[in-house]
């Protein structure tokens, strides 16, 4: 039983730390937020394992509900803005290239 | 061999499969892949919670699973919805 | 003892990871995720200290503190995201008045002068890198 | 941020983590001092509830919970002061409408269950409030512009309900009873339930309003008129 619990603990904690690292290192906003939502799920498993069902309930209600939705909205906004900005920058670069071509001619 | 050890072993098995599903969230090429993987993990998470509630003798963990089941749709809805002034893309 | 140490040490590692990301990464959303992970590390430590491996019921005081902490953290996150979206709006307004219609050869020098400098400066720092 | 600097910060932070883990290890290995847990469990029969975490939250450390509700109020006031809410979502299709019609009542019932069960088992105002807030999120995602909340004036009352009732009970007890938030033993259960109900409503509406992300949008018919007035 105690060995089983130890294996359970170590797998839970290793994946938790791996998830947190991936969430922190992910440069794309939406991916980072989805990793963060999964991190919240893992966290409530940890609270359940440590005998804190109150905290697990709160984490489940907040992590799966309102927290994830808030962050997803923000991530989508920033992804859209990045797209717009990239388009704009591409346009600008094209213009500049046109100008330099004209200069060369 | 008592029952709670069996339940704990089953929870461990589910946790290992969840860890495998985690790979899809981390490498999954498109955001939709990641979202689906997160939903799948939520479902297995409910299983782990129910098994843990028997193994550790904490009936309240079933309530946690209930809340997960209830709110599973929220994040996937938030993922797909568009605002009024926003073109569907 | 072992379980409490394992989970507490993992909480401290989470705290350090969040702190590092908070200091290193510039976009506000990433900073917020890092901040939340940092907070989770602290909660981890609290719950691990409350845990008893001998099967007796855990200490309720840290549980109550973590419970309030979780709700406060999500409300602070909501406030920060609302502030961020206002900043982005102001930024978008500024940059839309800054960019000249496509085809103008030098958009940078022509229109920037009329703009209040600090706002565009501050807004730039909150952008997500496009890479 | 350049690479060397972030590496340097990484090294410093990992040194900090090692130091903290070492301190944690020595603290755990040392003889544990007196804890609050035995005291909390011993006083449980006098607290009016039989679940220790709820007793800590609403009886022993009621100040914490009161101030925590005040923090939530401050956060929503900050969000509202930033201006009107962004536009709502497109009207829901049939599948999402049915989903919302099922999930929202279920979430409200589950919230009521968690609130009631909090007296003797895990659950309570925070969990129930978070669940109600999530129900508001679903409503907003399904196209309801104000996330199921009433108009602005009523929302202000809902948001201050938790702190207001808490303070009112505390002050009444200070004047007529044993002291600020010191419940008499006979009525402790009902006073705690009353405060928890108000706190649940306040937390739920605050979280839903925080998801809306700005001052509540006016009802459709009046918004055009008020825009005219503003102009």
CSV table of N, CA and C in Angstrom, one decimal, chain C:
chain,number,residue,atom,x,y,z
C,1,UNK,N,5.6,12.0,6.9
C,1,UNK,CA,6.8,12.8,6.7
C,1,UNK,C,7.3,12.7,5.2
C,2,UNK,N,7.4,11.5,4.6
C,2,UNK,CA,7.9,11.5,3.3
C,2,UNK,C,6.9,12.2,2.3
C,3,UNK,N,5.6,11.8,2.4
C,3,UNK,CA,4.6,12.5,1.5
C,3,UNK,C,4.6,14.0,1.7
C,4,UNK,N,4.7,14.4,2.9
C,4,UNK,CA,4.7,15.9,3.2
C,4,UNK,C,5.9,16.5,2.6
C,5,UNK,N,7.1,15.8,2.7
C,5,UNK,CA,8.3,16.4,2.1
C,5,UNK,C,8.2,16.4,0.6
C,6,UNK,N,7.8,15.3,0.0
C,6,UNK,CA,7.7,15.2,-1.4
C,6,UNK,C,6.8,16.4,-2.0
C,7,UNK,N,5.6,16.5,-1.4
C,7,UNK,CA,4.7,17.5,-2.0
C,7,UNK,C,5.2,18.9,-1.7
C,8,UNK,N,5.7,19.1,-0.5
C,8,UNK,CA,6.2,20.4,-0.1
C,8,UNK,C,7.4,20.8,-1.0
C,9,UNK,N,8.3,19.9,-1.3
C,9,UNK,CA,9.4,20.2,-2.2
C,9,UNK,C,8.9,20.5,-3.6
C,10,UNK,N,8.0,19.7,-4.0
C,10,UNK,CA,7.4,20.0,-5.4
C,10,UNK,C,6.8,21.4,-5.4
C,11,UNK,N,6.1,21.8,-4.3
C,11,UNK,CA,5.5,23.1,-4.2
C,11,UNK,C,6.6,24.2,-4.3
C,12,UNK,N,7.7,24.0,-3.6
C,12,UNK,CA,8.8,24.9,-3.7
C,12,UNK,C,9.4,25.0,-5.1
C,13,UNK,N,9.5,23.9,-5.8
C,13,UNK,CA,10.0,23.9,-7.1
C,13,UNK,C,9.0,24.7,-8.0
C,14,UNK,N,7.7,24.4,-7.8
C,14,UNK,CA,6.7,25.2,-8.6
C,14,UNK,C,6.9,26.7,-8.4
C,15,UNK,N,7.1,27.1,-7.1
C,15,UNK,CA,7.3,28.5,-6.8
C,15,UNK,C,8.5,29.0,-7.5
C,16,UNK,N,9.6,28.3,-7.5
C,16,UNK,CA,10.8,28.8,-8.2
C,16,UNK,C,10.6,28.9,-9.7
C,17,UNK,N,9.9,27.9,-10.2
C,17,UNK,CA,9.6,27.9,-11.7
C,17,UNK,C,8.8,29.2,-12.1
C,18,UNK,N,7.7,29.4,-11.3
C,18,UNK,CA,6.9,30.6,-11.5
C,18,UNK,C,7.6,31.9,-11.4
C,19,UNK,N,8.5,31.9,-10.3
C,19,UNK,CA,9.3,33.1,-10.1
C,19,UNK,C,10.2,33.4,-11.3
C,20,UNK,N,10.8,32.4,-11.8
C,20,UNK,CA,11.8,32.5,-12.9
C,20,UNK,C,11.0,33.0,-14.1
C,21,UNK,N,9.8,32.4,-14.4
C,21,UNK,CA,9.1,32.8,-15.6
C,21,UNK,C,8.6,34.3,-15.4
C,22,UNK,N,8.2,34.6,-14.2
C,22,UNK,CA,7.7,36.0,-13.9
C,22,UNK,C,8.8,37.0,-14.2
C,23,UNK,N,10.0,36.6,-13.9
C,23,UNK,CA,11.1,37.6,-14.1
C,23,UNK,C,11.6,37.6,-15.5
C,24,UNK,N,11.5,36.5,-16.2
C,24,UNK,CA,12.2,36.4,-17.5
C,24,UNK,C,11.3,36.8,-18.7
C,25,UNK,N,10.0,36.3,-18.6
C,25,UNK,CA,9.1,36.5,-19.8
C,25,UNK,C,8.4,37.8,-19.7
C,26,UNK,N,8.3,38.5,-20.9
C,26,UNK,CA,7.7,39.8,-20.9
C,26,UNK,C,6.2,39.9,-21.1
C,27,UNK,N,5.6,39.1,-21.9
C,27,UNK,CA,4.1,39.3,-22.2
C,27,UNK,C,3.3,39.1,-20.9
C,28,UNK,N,2.3,40.0,-20.7
C,28,UNK,CA,1.6,40.0,-19.5
C,28,UNK,C,0.9,38.7,-19.2
C,29,UNK,N,0.3,38.0,-20.3
C,29,UNK,CA,-0.4,36.8,-20.1
C,29,UNK,C,0.5,35.7,-19.5
C,30,UNK,N,1.8,35.7,-20.1
C,30,UNK,CA,2.7,34.7,-19.5
C,30,UNK,C,3.1,35.0,-18.1
C,31,UNK,N,3.2,36.3,-17.8
C,31,UNK,CA,3.5,36.7,-16.4
C,31,UNK,C,2.4,36.2,-15.5
C,32,UNK,N,1.1,36.3,-16.0
C,32,UNK,CA,0.0,35.9,-15.2
C,32,UNK,C,0.0,34.4,-14.9
C,33,UNK,N,0.3,33.7,-16.0
C,33,UNK,CA,0.3,32.2,-15.8
C,33,UNK,C,1.4,31.9,-14.8
C,34,UNK,N,2.6,32.5,-14.9
C,34,UNK,CA,3.7,32.3,-14.0
C,34,UNK,C,3.3,32.6,-12.6
C,35,UNK,N,2.6,33.8,-12.5
C,35,UNK,CA,2.2,34.2,-11.1
C,35,UNK,C,1.2,33.2,-10.5
C,36,UNK,N,0.3,32.7,-11.3
C,36,UNK,CA,-0.6,31.7,-10.8
C,36,UNK,C,0.1,30.4,-10.4
C,37,UNK,N,1.1,30.0,-11.2
C,37,UNK,CA,1.9,28.8,-10.8
C,37,UNK,C,2.6,29.0,-9.5
C,38,UNK,N,3.2,30.2,-9.4
C,38,UNK,CA,3.9,30.5,-8.1
C,38,UNK,C,2.9,30.4,-7.0
C,39,UNK,N,1.7,31.0,-7.1
C,39,UNK,CA,0.7,30.9,-6.0
C,39,UNK,C,0.4,29.4,-5.7
C,40,UNK,N,0.3,28.6,-6.8
C,40,UNK,CA,-0.1,27.2,-6.6
C,40,UNK,C,1.0,26.5,-5.8
C,41,UNK,N,2.3,26.9,-6.0
C,41,UNK,CA,3.4,26.3,-5.3
C,41,UNK,C,3.2,26.6,-3.8
C,42,UNK,N,2.8,27.9,-3.5
C,42,UNK,CA,2.7,28.2,-2.1
C,42,UNK,C,1.5,27.4,-1.5
C,43,UNK,N,0.4,27.2,-2.2
C,43,UNK,CA,-0.7,26.5,-1.7
C,43,UNK,C,-0.3,25.0,-1.5
C,44,UNK,N,0.5,24.5,-2.4
C,44,UNK,CA,1.1,23.1,-2.3
C,44,UNK,C,1.8,23.0,-0.9
C,45,UNK,N,2.6,23.9,-0.6
C,45,UNK,CA,3.4,23.9,0.6
C,45,UNK,C,2.5,23.8,1.8
C,46,UNK,N,1.5,24.7,1.8
C,46,UNK,CA,0.5,24.8,2.9
C,46,UNK,C,-0.2,23.5,3.1
C,47,UNK,N,-0.7,22.9,2.0
C,47,UNK,CA,-1.5,21.7,2.1
C,47,UNK,C,-0.6,20.5,2.5
C,48,UNK,N,0.7,20.5,2.0
C,48,UNK,CA,1.6,19.5,2.4
C,48,UNK,C,1.9,19.5,3.9
C,49,UNK,N,2.1,20.7,4.4
C,49,UNK,CA,2.3,20.8,5.8
C,49,UNK,C,1.1,20.4,6.7
C,50,UNK,N,-0.1,20.6,6.1
C,50,UNK,CA,-1.3,20.2,6.9
C,50,UNK,C,-1.5,18.7,6.9
C,51,UNK,N,-0.9,18.0,5.9
C,51,UNK,CA,-1.1,16.6,5.7
C,51,UNK,C,-0.5,15.8,6.8
C,52,UNK,N,-1.2,14.7,7.3
C,52,UNK,CA,-0.7,13.8,8.3
C,52,UNK,C,-0.6,12.4,7.6
C,53,UNK,N,0.6,11.8,7.6
C,53,UNK,CA,0.7,10.5,6.9
C,53,UNK,C,0.2,9.4,7.8
C,54,UNK,N,0.0,9.7,9.1
C,54,UNK,CA,-0.5,8.6,10.0
C,54,UNK,C,-2.0,8.4,9.9
C,55,UNK,N,-2.7,9.1,8.9
C,55,UNK,CA,-4.1,8.8,8.7
C,55,UNK,C,-5.0,9.6,9.5
C,56,UNK,N,-4.5,10.4,10.5
C,56,UNK,CA,-5.4,11.3,11.3
C,56,UNK,C,-5.8,12.5,10.4
C,57,UNK,N,-6.9,13.2,10.8
C,57,UNK,CA,-7.4,14.2,10.0
C,57,UNK,C,-6.5,15.4,9.9
C,58,UNK,N,-6.3,15.9,8.7
C,58,UNK,CA,-5.4,17.0,8.5
C,58,UNK,C,-5.8,18.3,9.2
C,59,UNK,N,-4.8,19.2,9.3
C,59,UNK,CA,-5.0,20.5,10.0
C,59,UNK,C,-5.9,21.4,9.2
C,60,UNK,N,-7.0,21.8,9.7
C,60,UNK,CA,-8.0,22.6,8.9
C,60,UNK,C,-7.6,24.0,8.7
C,61,UNK,N,-6.7,24.6,9.5
C,61,UNK,CA,-6.4,26.0,9.3
C,61,UNK,C,-5.7,26.3,8.0
C,62,UNK,N,-4.6,25.6,7.6
C,62,UNK,CA,-4.1,25.9,6.3
C,62,UNK,C,-5.1,25.6,5.1
C,63,UNK,N,-6.0,24.7,5.3
C,63,UNK,CA,-7.0,24.4,4.2
C,63,UNK,C,-7.8,25.7,4.0
C,64,UNK,N,-8.3,26.3,5.2
C,64,UNK,CA,-9.1,27.4,5.1
C,64,UNK,C,-8.3,28.6,4.4
C,65,UNK,N,-7.0,28.7,4.8
C,65,UNK,CA,-6.2,29.8,4.2
C,65,UNK,C,-6.1,29.7,2.7
C,66,UNK,N,-5.8,28.4,2.3
C,66,UNK,CA,-5.7,28.2,0.9
C,66,UNK,C,-7.0,28.4,0.1
C,67,UNK,N,-8.1,28.1,0.7
C,67,UNK,CA,-9.4,28.3,0.1
C,67,UNK,C,-9.6,29.8,-0.2
C,68,UNK,N,-9.3,30.6,0.8
C,68,UNK,CA,-9.5,32.1,0.5
C,68,UNK,C,-8.4,32.5,-0.5
C,69,UNK,N,-7.2,31.9,-0.4
C,69,UNK,CA,-6.2,32.3,-1.3
C,69,UNK,C,-6.6,32.0,-2.8
C,70,UNK,N,-7.2,30.9,-3.0
C,70,UNK,CA,-7.6,30.5,-4.4
C,70,UNK,C,-8.6,31.6,-5.0
C,71,UNK,N,-9.6,31.9,-4.2
C,71,UNK,CA,-10.6,32.9,-4.7
C,71,UNK,C,-9.9,34.3,-4.9
C,72,UNK,N,-9.1,34.7,-4.0
C,72,UNK,CA,-8.4,36.0,-4.2
C,72,UNK,C,-7.5,35.9,-5.4
C,73,UNK,N,-6.8,34.8,-5.7
C,73,UNK,CA,-5.9,34.7,-6.8
C,73,UNK,C,-6.7,34.9,-8.1
C,74,UNK,N,-7.9,34.2,-8.2
C,74,UNK,CA,-8.7,34.3,-9.4
C,74,UNK,C,-9.3,35.7,-9.6
C,75,UNK,N,-9.6,36.4,-8.5
C,75,UNK,CA,-10.1,37.7,-8.7
C,75,UNK,C,-9.0,38.7,-9.1
C,76,UNK,N,-7.8,38.5,-8.6
C,76,UNK,CA,-6.7,39.3,-9.0
C,76,UNK,C,-6.4,39.1,-10.4
C,77,UNK,N,-6.5,37.8,-10.9
C,77,UNK,CA,-6.2,37.5,-12.3
C,77,UNK,C,-7.2,38.2,-13.2
C,78,UNK,N,-8.5,38.2,-12.8
C,78,UNK,CA,-9.5,38.8,-13.6
C,78,UNK,C,-9.3,40.3,-13.7
C,79,UNK,N,-8.9,40.9,-12.6
C,79,UNK,CA,-8.6,42.4,-12.6
C,79,UNK,C,-7.4,42.6,-13.5
C,80,UNK,N,-6.4,41.8,-13.5
C,80,UNK,CA,-5.2,42.0,-14.3
C,80,UNK,C,-5.5,41.9,-15.8
C,81,UNK,N,-6.4,40.9,-16.1
C,81,UNK,CA,-6.7,40.6,-17.5
C,81,UNK,C,-7.6,41.8,-18.0
C,82,UNK,N,-8.5,42.4,-17.1
C,82,UNK,CA,-9.3,43.5,-17.6
C,82,UNK,C,-8.4,44.7,-17.8
C,83,UNK,N,-7.4,44.9,-17.0
C,83,UNK,CA,-6.4,46.0,-17.2
C,83,UNK,C,-5.7,45.8,-18.5
C,84,UNK,N,-5.3,44.6,-18.7
C,84,UNK,CA,-4.5,44.2,-19.9
C,84,UNK,C,-5.3,44.5,-21.2
C,85,UNK,N,-6.6,44.2,-21.1
C,85,UNK,CA,-7.4,44.4,-22.3
C,85,UNK,C,-7.6,45.9,-22.6
C,86,UNK,N,-7.7,46.7,-21.5
C,86,UNK,CA,-7.8,48.1,-21.7
C,86,UNK,C,-6.5,48.6,-22.4
C,87,UNK,N,-5.4,48.2,-21.9
C,87,UNK,CA,-4.1,48.6,-22.4
C,87,UNK,C,-4.0,48.2,-23.9
C,88,UNK,N,-4.5,47.0,-24.2
C,88,UNK,CA,-4.4,46.6,-25.6
C,88,UNK,C,-5.3,47.4,-26.5
C,89,UNK,N,-6.5,47.8,-25.9
C,89,UNK,CA,-7.4,48.7,-26.7
C,89,UNK,C,-6.7,50.0,-27.0
C,90,UNK,N,-6.1,50.6,-26.0
C,90,UNK,CA,-5.4,51.9,-26.2
C,90,UNK,C,-4.3,51.7,-27.2
C,91,UNK,N,-3.6,50.6,-27.1
C,91,UNK,CA,-2.5,50.3,-28.0
C,91,UNK,C,-3.0,50.2,-29.4
C,92,UNK,N,-4.1,49.5,-29.6
C,92,UNK,CA,-4.6,49.3,-30.9
C,92,UNK,C,-5.1,50.6,-31.5
C,93,UNK,N,-5.7,51.4,-30.7
C,93,UNK,CA,-6.1,52.7,-31.1
C,93,UNK,C,-4.9,53.6,-31.6
C,94,UNK,N,-3.9,53.6,-30.7
C,94,UNK,CA,-2.7,54.3,-31.0
C,94,UNK,C,-2.1,53.8,-32.3
C,95,UNK,N,-2.0,52.5,-32.5
C,95,UNK,CA,-1.2,52.0,-33.7
C,95,UNK,C,-2.1,52.2,-34.9
C,96,UNK,N,-3.4,52.2,-34.8
C,96,UNK,CA,-4.2,52.4,-36.0
C,96,UNK,C,-4.2,53.8,-36.4
C,97,UNK,N,-4.0,54.8,-35.5
C,97,UNK,CA,-3.8,56.1,-35.9
C,97,UNK,C,-2.4,56.4,-36.4
C,98,UNK,N,-1.5,55.4,-36.0
C,98,UNK,CA,-0.1,55.6,-36.4
C,98,UNK,C,0.2,55.1,-37.8
C,99,UNK,N,-0.4,53.9,-38.1
C,99,UNK,CA,-0.1,53.4,-39.4
C,99,UNK,C,-0.8,54.2,-40.5
C,100,UNK,N,0.0,54.5,-41.5
C,100,UNK,CA,-0.6,55.2,-42.6
C,100,UNK,C,-1.2,54.2,-43.6
C,101,UNK,N,-2.1,54.6,-44.5
C,101,UNK,CA,-2.6,53.7,-45.4
C,101,UNK,C,-1.5,53.0,-46.2
C,102,UNK,N,-1.7,51.7,-46.5
C,102,UNK,CA,-0.7,50.9,-47.1
C,102,UNK,C,-0.3,51.6,-48.5
C,103,UNK,N,1.0,51.5,-48.7
C,103,UNK,CA,1.5,52.2,-50.0
C,103,UNK,C,2.4,53.4,-49.7
C,104,UNK,N,2.2,53.9,-48.4
C,104,UNK,CA,3.1,55.1,-48.1
C,104,UNK,C,4.4,54.5,-47.8
C,105,UNK,N,5.5,55.1,-48.3
C,105,UNK,CA,6.8,54.5,-48.2
C,105,UNK,C,7.4,54.5,-46.8
C,106,UNK,N,7.2,55.5,-46.0
C,106,UNK,CA,7.8,55.5,-44.7
C,106,UNK,C,6.8,55.8,-43.6
C,107,UNK,N,6.2,54.7,-43.1
C,107,UNK,CA,5.2,54.9,-42.1
C,107,UNK,C,5.7,55.3,-40.7
C,108,UNK,N,7.0,55.1,-40.5
C,108,UNK,CA,7.5,55.3,-39.2
C,108,UNK,C,7.7,56.8,-38.8
C,109,UNK,N,8.3,57.5,-39.7
C,109,UNK,CA,8.7,58.9,-39.4
C,109,UNK,C,7.5,59.9,-39.6
C,110,UNK,N,6.6,59.5,-40.4
C,110,UNK,CA,5.6,60.6,-40.8
C,110,UNK,C,4.6,60.8,-39.7
C,111,UNK,N,4.1,59.7,-39.0
C,111,UNK,CA,3.0,59.9,-38.2
C,111,UNK,C,3.3,59.8,-36.7
C,112,UNK,N,4.5,59.4,-36.4
C,112,UNK,CA,4.8,59.1,-35.0
C,112,UNK,C,4.8,60.4,-34.1
C,113,UNK,N,5.1,61.5,-34.7
C,113,UNK,CA,5.4,62.7,-33.9
C,113,UNK,C,4.1,63.2,-33.1
C,114,UNK,N,3.0,63.0,-33.7
C,114,UNK,CA,1.8,63.5,-33.0
C,114,UNK,C,1.3,62.6,-31.8
C,115,UNK,N,2.0,61.6,-31.5
C,115,UNK,CA,1.5,60.6,-30.5
C,115,UNK,C,2.1,60.8,-29.2
C,116,UNK,N,1.3,60.6,-28.1
C,116,UNK,CA,1.9,60.7,-26.8
C,116,UNK,C,2.9,59.6,-26.6
C,117,UNK,N,4.1,59.9,-26.2
C,117,UNK,CA,5.2,58.9,-26.2
C,117,UNK,C,4.9,57.8,-25.1
C,118,UNK,N,4.7,58.2,-23.9
C,118,UNK,CA,4.7,57.2,-22.8
C,118,UNK,C,3.7,56.0,-23.1
C,119,UNK,N,2.5,56.4,-23.6
C,119,UNK,CA,1.5,55.3,-23.8
C,119,UNK,C,2.0,54.3,-24.8
C,120,UNK,N,2.6,54.7,-25.9
C,120,UNK,CA,3.0,53.8,-26.9
C,120,UNK,C,4.2,53.0,-26.3
C,121,UNK,N,5.0,53.6,-25.5
C,121,UNK,CA,6.1,52.9,-24.9
C,121,UNK,C,5.6,51.8,-24.0
C,122,UNK,N,4.7,52.2,-23.1
C,122,UNK,CA,4.2,51.2,-22.1
C,122,UNK,C,3.5,50.1,-22.8
C,123,UNK,N,2.7,50.4,-23.8
C,123,UNK,CA,2.0,49.3,-24.5
C,123,UNK,C,2.9,48.3,-25.2
C,124,UNK,N,4.0,48.8,-25.7
C,124,UNK,CA,4.8,47.9,-26.4
C,124,UNK,C,5.3,46.8,-25.6
C,125,UNK,N,5.6,47.1,-24.3
C,125,UNK,CA,6.2,46.1,-23.4
C,125,UNK,C,5.2,44.9,-23.1
C,126,UNK,N,3.9,45.1,-23.4
C,126,UNK,CA,3.0,44.1,-23.0
C,126,UNK,C,2.7,43.1,-24.1
C,127,UNK,N,3.4,43.3,-25.3
C,127,UNK,CA,3.1,42.5,-26.4
C,127,UNK,C,3.6,41.1,-26.3
C,128,UNK,N,2.9,40.2,-27.0
C,128,UNK,CA,3.4,38.8,-27.1
C,128,UNK,C,4.3,38.8,-28.2
C,129,UNK,N,5.5,38.2,-28.0
C,129,UNK,CA,6.4,38.1,-29.2
C,129,UNK,C,5.8,37.3,-30.3
C,130,UNK,N,6.0,37.7,-31.5
C,130,UNK,CA,5.3,37.0,-32.6
C,130,UNK,C,5.9,35.7,-33.0
C,131,UNK,N,7.1,35.4,-32.5
C,131,UNK,CA,7.8,34.1,-32.9
C,131,UNK,C,6.9,32.9,-32.5
